[in-house]
CSV table of C-alpha atoms in Angstrom, one decimal:
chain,number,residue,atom,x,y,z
A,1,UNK,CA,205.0,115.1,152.5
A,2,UNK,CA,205.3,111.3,152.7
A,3,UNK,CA,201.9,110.8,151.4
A,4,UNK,CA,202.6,112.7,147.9
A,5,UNK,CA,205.2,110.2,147.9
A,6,UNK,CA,202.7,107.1,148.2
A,7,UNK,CA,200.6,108.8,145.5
A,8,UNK,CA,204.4,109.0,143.2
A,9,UNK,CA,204.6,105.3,143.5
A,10,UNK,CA,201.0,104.7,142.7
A,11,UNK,CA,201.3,107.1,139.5
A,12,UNK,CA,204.4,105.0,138.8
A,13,UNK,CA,202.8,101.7,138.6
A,14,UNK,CA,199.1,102.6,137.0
A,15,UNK,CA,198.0,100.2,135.3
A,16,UNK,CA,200.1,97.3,136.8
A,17,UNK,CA,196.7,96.2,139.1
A,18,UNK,CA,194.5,96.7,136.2
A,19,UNK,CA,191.3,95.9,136.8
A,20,UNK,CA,192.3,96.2,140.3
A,21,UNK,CA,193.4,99.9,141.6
A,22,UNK,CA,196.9,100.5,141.7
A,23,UNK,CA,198.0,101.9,145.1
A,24,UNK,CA,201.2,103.4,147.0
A,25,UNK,CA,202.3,102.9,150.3
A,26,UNK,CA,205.1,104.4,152.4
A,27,UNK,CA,206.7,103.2,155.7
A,28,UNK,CA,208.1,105.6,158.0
A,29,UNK,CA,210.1,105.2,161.4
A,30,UNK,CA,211.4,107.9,163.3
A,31,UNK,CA,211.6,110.3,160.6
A,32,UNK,CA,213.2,107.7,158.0
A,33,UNK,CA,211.4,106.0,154.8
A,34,UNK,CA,211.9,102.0,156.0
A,35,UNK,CA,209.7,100.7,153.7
A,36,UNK,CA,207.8,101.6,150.2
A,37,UNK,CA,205.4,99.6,148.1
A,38,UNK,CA,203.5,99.4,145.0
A,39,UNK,CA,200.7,96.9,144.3
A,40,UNK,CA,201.5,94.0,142.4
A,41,UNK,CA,200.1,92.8,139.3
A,42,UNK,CA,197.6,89.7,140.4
A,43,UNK,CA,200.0,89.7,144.0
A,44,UNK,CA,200.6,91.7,147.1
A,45,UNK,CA,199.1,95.1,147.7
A,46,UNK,CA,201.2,98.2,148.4
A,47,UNK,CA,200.6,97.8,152.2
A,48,UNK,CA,201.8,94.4,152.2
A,49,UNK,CA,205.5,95.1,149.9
A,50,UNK,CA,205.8,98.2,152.1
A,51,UNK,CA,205.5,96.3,155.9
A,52,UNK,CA,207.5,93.6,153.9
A,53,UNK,CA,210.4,95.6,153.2
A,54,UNK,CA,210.2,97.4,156.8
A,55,UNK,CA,210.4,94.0,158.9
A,56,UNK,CA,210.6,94.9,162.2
A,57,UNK,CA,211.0,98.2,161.8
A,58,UNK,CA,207.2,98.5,161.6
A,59,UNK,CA,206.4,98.4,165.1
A,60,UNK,CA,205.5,102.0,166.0
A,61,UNK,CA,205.5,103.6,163.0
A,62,UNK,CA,203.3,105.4,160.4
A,63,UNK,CA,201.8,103.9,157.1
A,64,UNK,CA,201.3,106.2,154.5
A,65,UNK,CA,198.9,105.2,151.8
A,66,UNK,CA,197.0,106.4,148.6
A,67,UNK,CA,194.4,104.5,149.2
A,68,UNK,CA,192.3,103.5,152.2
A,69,UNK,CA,193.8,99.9,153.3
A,70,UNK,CA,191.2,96.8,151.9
A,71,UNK,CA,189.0,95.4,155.1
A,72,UNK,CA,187.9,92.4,153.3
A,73,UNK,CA,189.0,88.7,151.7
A,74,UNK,CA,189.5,89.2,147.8
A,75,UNK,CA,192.4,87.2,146.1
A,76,UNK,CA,194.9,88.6,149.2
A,77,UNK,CA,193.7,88.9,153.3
A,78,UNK,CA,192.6,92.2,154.1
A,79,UNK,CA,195.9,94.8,154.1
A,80,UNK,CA,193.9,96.0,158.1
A,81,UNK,CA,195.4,92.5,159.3
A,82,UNK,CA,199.1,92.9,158.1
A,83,UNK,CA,198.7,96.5,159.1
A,84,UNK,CA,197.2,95.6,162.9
A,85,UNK,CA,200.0,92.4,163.0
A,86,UNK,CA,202.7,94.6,161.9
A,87,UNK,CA,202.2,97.0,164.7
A,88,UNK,CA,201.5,100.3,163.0
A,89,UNK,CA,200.6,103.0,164.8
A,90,UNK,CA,199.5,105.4,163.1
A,91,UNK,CA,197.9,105.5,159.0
A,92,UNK,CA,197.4,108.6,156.8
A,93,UNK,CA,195.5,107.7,153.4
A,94,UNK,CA,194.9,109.7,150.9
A,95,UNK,CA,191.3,108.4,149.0
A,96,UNK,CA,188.5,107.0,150.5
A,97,UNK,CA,187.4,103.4,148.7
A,98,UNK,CA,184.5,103.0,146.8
A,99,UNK,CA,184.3,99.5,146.6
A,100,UNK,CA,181.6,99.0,149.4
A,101,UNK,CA,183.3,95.2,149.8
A,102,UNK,CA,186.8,96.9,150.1
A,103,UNK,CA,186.0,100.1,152.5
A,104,UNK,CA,185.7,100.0,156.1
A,105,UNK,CA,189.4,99.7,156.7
A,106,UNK,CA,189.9,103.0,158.5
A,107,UNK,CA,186.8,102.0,161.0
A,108,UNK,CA,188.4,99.1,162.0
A,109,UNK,CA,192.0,100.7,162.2
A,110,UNK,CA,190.3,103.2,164.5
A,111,UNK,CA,188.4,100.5,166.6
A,112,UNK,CA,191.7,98.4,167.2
A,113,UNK,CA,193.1,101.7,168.2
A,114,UNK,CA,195.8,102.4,165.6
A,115,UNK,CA,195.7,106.3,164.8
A,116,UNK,CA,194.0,106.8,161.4
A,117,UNK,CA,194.1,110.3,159.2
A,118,UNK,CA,192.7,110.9,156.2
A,119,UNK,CA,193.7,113.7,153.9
A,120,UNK,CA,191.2,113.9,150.8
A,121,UNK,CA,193.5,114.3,147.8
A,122,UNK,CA,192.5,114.7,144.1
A,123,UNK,CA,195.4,113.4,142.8
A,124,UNK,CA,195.2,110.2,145.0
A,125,UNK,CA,191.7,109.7,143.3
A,126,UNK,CA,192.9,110.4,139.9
A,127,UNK,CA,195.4,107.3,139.8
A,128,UNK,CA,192.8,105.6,140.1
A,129,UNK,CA,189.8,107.7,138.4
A,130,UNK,CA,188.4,104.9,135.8
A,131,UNK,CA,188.1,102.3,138.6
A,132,UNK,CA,186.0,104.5,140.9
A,133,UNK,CA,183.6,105.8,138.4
A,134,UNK,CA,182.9,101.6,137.4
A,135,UNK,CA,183.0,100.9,140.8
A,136,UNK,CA,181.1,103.8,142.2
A,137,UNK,CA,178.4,104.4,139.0
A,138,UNK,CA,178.5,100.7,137.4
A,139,UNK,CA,179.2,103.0,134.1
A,140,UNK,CA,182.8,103.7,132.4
A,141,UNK,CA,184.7,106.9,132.9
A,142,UNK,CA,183.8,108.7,130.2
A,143,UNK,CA,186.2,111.0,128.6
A,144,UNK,CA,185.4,113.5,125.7
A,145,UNK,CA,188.2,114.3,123.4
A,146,UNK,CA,188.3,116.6,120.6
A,147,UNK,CA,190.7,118.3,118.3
A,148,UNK,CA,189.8,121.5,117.7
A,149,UNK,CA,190.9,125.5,116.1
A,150,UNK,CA,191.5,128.2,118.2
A,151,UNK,CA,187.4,128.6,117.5
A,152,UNK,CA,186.4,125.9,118.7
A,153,UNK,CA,185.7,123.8,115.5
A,154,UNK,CA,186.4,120.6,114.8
A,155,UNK,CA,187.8,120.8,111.0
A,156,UNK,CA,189.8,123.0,109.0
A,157,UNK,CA,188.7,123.8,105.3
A,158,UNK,CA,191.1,122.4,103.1
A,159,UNK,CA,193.4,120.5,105.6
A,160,UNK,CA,193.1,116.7,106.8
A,161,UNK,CA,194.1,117.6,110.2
A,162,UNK,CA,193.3,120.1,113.2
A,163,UNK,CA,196.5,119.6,114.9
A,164,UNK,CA,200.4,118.1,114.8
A,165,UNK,CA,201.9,115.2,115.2
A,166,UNK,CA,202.8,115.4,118.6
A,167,UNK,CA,199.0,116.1,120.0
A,168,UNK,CA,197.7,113.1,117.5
A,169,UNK,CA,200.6,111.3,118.7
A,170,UNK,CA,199.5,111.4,121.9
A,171,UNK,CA,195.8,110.1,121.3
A,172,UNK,CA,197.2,107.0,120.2
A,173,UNK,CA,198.9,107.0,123.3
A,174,UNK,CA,195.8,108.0,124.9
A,175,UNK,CA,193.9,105.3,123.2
A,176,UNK,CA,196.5,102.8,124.4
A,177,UNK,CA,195.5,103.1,127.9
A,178,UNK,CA,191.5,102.9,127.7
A,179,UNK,CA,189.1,99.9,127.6
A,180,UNK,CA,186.7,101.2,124.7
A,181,UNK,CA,187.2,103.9,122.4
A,182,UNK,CA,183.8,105.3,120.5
A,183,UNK,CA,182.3,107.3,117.9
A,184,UNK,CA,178.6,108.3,117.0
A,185,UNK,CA,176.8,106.8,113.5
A,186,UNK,CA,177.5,110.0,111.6
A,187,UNK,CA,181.5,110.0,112.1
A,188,UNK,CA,181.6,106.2,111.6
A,189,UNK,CA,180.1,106.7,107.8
A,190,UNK,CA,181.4,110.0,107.2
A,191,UNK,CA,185.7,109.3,108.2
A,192,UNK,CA,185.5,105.0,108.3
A,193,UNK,CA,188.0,105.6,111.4
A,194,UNK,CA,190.1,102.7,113.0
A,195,UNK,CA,190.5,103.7,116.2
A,196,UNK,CA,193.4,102.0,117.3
A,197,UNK,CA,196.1,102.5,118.9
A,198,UNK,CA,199.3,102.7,116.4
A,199,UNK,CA,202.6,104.0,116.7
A,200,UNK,CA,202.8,103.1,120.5
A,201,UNK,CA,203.3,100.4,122.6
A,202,UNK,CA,199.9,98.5,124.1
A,203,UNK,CA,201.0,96.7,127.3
A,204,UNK,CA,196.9,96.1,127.4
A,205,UNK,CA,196.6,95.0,123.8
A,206,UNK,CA,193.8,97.3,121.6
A,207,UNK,CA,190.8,99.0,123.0
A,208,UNK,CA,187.7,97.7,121.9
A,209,UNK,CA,186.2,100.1,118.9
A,210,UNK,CA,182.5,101.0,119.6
A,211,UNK,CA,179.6,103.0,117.4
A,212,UNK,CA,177.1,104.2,119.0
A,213,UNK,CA,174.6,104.0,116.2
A,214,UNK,CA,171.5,102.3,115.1
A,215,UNK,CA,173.5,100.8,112.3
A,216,UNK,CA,176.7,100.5,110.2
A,217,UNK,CA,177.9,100.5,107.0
A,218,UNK,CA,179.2,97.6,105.4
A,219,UNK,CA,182.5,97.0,105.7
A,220,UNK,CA,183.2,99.0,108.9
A,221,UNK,CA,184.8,96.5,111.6
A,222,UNK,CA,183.5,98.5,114.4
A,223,UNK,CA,181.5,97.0,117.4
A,224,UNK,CA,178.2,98.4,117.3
A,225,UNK,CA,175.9,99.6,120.5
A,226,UNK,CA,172.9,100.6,118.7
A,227,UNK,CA,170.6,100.8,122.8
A,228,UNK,CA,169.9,104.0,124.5
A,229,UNK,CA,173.6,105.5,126.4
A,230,UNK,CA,173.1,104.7,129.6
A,231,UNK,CA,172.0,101.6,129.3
A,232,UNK,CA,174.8,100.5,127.1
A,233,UNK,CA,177.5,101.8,129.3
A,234,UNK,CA,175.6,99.7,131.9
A,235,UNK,CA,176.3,96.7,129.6
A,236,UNK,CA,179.8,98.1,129.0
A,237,UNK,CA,180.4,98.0,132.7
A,238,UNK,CA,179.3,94.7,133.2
A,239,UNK,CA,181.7,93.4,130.7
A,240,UNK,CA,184.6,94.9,132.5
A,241,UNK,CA,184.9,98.2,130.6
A,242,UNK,CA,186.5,100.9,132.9
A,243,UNK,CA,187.0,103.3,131.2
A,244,UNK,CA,185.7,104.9,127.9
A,245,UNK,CA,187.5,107.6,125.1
A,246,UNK,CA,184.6,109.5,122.7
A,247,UNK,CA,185.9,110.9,119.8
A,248,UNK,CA,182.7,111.7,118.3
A,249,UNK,CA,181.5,115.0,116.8
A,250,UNK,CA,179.1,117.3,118.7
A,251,UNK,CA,176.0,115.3,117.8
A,252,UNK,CA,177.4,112.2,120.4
A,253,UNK,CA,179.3,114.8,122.4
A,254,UNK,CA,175.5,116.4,122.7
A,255,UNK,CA,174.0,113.6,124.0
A,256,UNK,CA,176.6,112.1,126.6
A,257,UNK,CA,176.0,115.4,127.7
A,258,UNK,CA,172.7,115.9,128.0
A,259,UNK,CA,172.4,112.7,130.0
A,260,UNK,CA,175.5,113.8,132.3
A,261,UNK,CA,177.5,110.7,131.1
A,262,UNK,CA,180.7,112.6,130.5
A,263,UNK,CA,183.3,112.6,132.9
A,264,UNK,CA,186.3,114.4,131.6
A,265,UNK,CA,187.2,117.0,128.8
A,266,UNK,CA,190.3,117.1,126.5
A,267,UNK,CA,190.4,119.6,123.7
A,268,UNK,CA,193.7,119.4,122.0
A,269,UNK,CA,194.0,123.2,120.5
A,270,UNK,CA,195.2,124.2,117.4
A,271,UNK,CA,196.3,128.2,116.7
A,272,UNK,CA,194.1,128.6,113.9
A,273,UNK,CA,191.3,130.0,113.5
A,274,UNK,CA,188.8,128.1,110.8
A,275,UNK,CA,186.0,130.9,110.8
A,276,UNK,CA,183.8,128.1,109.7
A,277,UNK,CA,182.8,124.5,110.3
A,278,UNK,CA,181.0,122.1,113.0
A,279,UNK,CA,182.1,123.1,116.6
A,280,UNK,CA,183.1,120.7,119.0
A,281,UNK,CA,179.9,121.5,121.5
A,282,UNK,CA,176.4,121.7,120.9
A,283,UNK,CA,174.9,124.7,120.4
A,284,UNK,CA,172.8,124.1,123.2
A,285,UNK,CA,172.7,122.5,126.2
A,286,UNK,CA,169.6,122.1,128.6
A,287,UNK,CA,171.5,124.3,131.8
A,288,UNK,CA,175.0,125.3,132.4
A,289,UNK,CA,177.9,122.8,133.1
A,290,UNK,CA,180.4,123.5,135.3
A,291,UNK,CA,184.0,122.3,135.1
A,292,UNK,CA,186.6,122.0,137.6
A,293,UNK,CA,190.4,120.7,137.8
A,294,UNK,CA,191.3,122.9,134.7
A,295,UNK,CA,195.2,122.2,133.4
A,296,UNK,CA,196.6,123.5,130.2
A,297,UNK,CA,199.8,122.1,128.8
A,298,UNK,CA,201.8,122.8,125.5
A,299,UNK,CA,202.0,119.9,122.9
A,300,UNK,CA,204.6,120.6,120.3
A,301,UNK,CA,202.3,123.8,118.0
A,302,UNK,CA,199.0,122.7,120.1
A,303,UNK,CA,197.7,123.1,123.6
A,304,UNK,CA,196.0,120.8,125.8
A,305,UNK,CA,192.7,121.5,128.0
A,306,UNK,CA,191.7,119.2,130.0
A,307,UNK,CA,189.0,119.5,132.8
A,308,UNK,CA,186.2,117.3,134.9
A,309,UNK,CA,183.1,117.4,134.7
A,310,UNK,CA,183.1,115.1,137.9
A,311,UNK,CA,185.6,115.5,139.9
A,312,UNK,CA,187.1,111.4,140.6
């Protein structure tokens, strides 16, 4: 399908757009790929590289896209117009826009009569998953991470790790790709982390390093948010903060929760049991919460989990 394509070249070049949304696009005429386009970093969107490499070749065909073409003046012209004086004929997009200054571009595809489809697909939403949340909620994405045994605790008596190289490995890379990375008073006194990124390349430079505490002790270059949550995710936003890694203990994991603030789950598994020890949940929670998207994949000795609490 030439619309899991557009999503591949989207994938390919996340974070080139940044803040923008990265997006894919996919010309096709008579059967044959003439054109394919990513969006450029501060440049052309996907749309535009695509009908640029197609030429004339345009005329009559379909426009595959991962997301719904822009309708509006921003730092380019709205991708509808080079779409419309291409002469497309027909465009299949894979995500719907949040942006309420952006959207609308299917409506006026439709209304100048070019044939428009739209095929709701998670993993056209999930290129771009921080960017919608701050878009759609004026709040980060929020993503809980914890290492954790096989039951479900986050230490191991005697041992200075949960997990291998490989899964802490791939924090740091993990870290490397966020705005913000946070922790609650009680692990900020108790392990003095650093929470940075090391070991890996940062094409975006370090993620801001955040407490969510009432205070800090001395010594402890950490930025400190000491207002309720949701209000300081609403600063967070506001100061361009997409997206947002916890690696808290249960207390801060407890409390995102409570208030629904938490947007995605990675537990990085360990096979060991440690029969004792703070878990990496509350032992209560005021009703039930659902998860959806669930994935498991093997790092090195570990296992990832990774689910949504809100779907993107």
């Amino acid at each position: 399908m030439t619309l899991a394509r557009a999503i591949e070249l989207a994938r390919s070049g996340r974070e080139r757009a940044y803040p923008k949304p990265t997006v894919g696009a996919v010309v096709v005429a008579n059967g044959e790929v003439v054109g394919e386009g990513t969006t450029e970093a501060r440049g052309r969107h996907a749309e535009v590289v695509a009908l640029d490499v197609a030429g004339d070749r345009a005329r009559g065909a379909t426009l595959y896209a991962s997301l719904e073409p822009c309708d509006h003046h921003g730092t380019t012209p709205p991708c509808t117009h080079a779409i419309l004086a291409a002469g497309i004929e027909r465009v299949v997009y894979g995500a719907r826009d949040p942006n309420p200054k952006a959207a609308g571009g299917a409506a006026h595809l439709e209304a100048e009569g070019v044939d428009v489809e739209f095929v709701d697909s998670f993993e056209a939403r999930a290129v771009n998953e921080a960017w919608r949340t701050w878009v759609a909620k004026k709040r980060p994405f929020v993503i809980y991470k914890a290492a954790v045994t096989f039951d479900g605790r986050v230490a191991v008596p005697g041992e200075r790790w949960v997990t291998g190289e490989e899964a802490r490995r791939e924090v740091h890379e993990l870290r490397a790709t966020v705005d913000a990375v946070a922790v609650g008073g009680g692990t900020a006194r108790a392990d003095r982390p650093r929470l940075d990124a090391r070991g890996v390349e940062t094409p975006r430079g370090q993620p801001r390093r955040l407490a969510f505490a009432k205070s800090l002790p001395e010594g402890l270059d950490l930025e400190l948010r000491p207002g309720a949550i949701a209000e300081e995710l609403e600063q967070l936003a506001a100061e361009g903060v997409q997206s947002l890694l916890l690696e808290g203990g249960p207390t801060l994991a407890a409390s995102f929760l409570e208030q629904d603030l938490i947007d995605k789950i990675l537990l990085y598994t360990a096979a060991t049991i440690a029969g004792a020890g703070p878990s990496a949940f509350p032992a209560a929670l005021p009703s039930p919460r659902t998860l959806v998207r669930l994935r498991t994949r093997q790092i090195g000795a570990d296992v990832l989990l990774e689910a949504y609490v809100h779907d993107p």
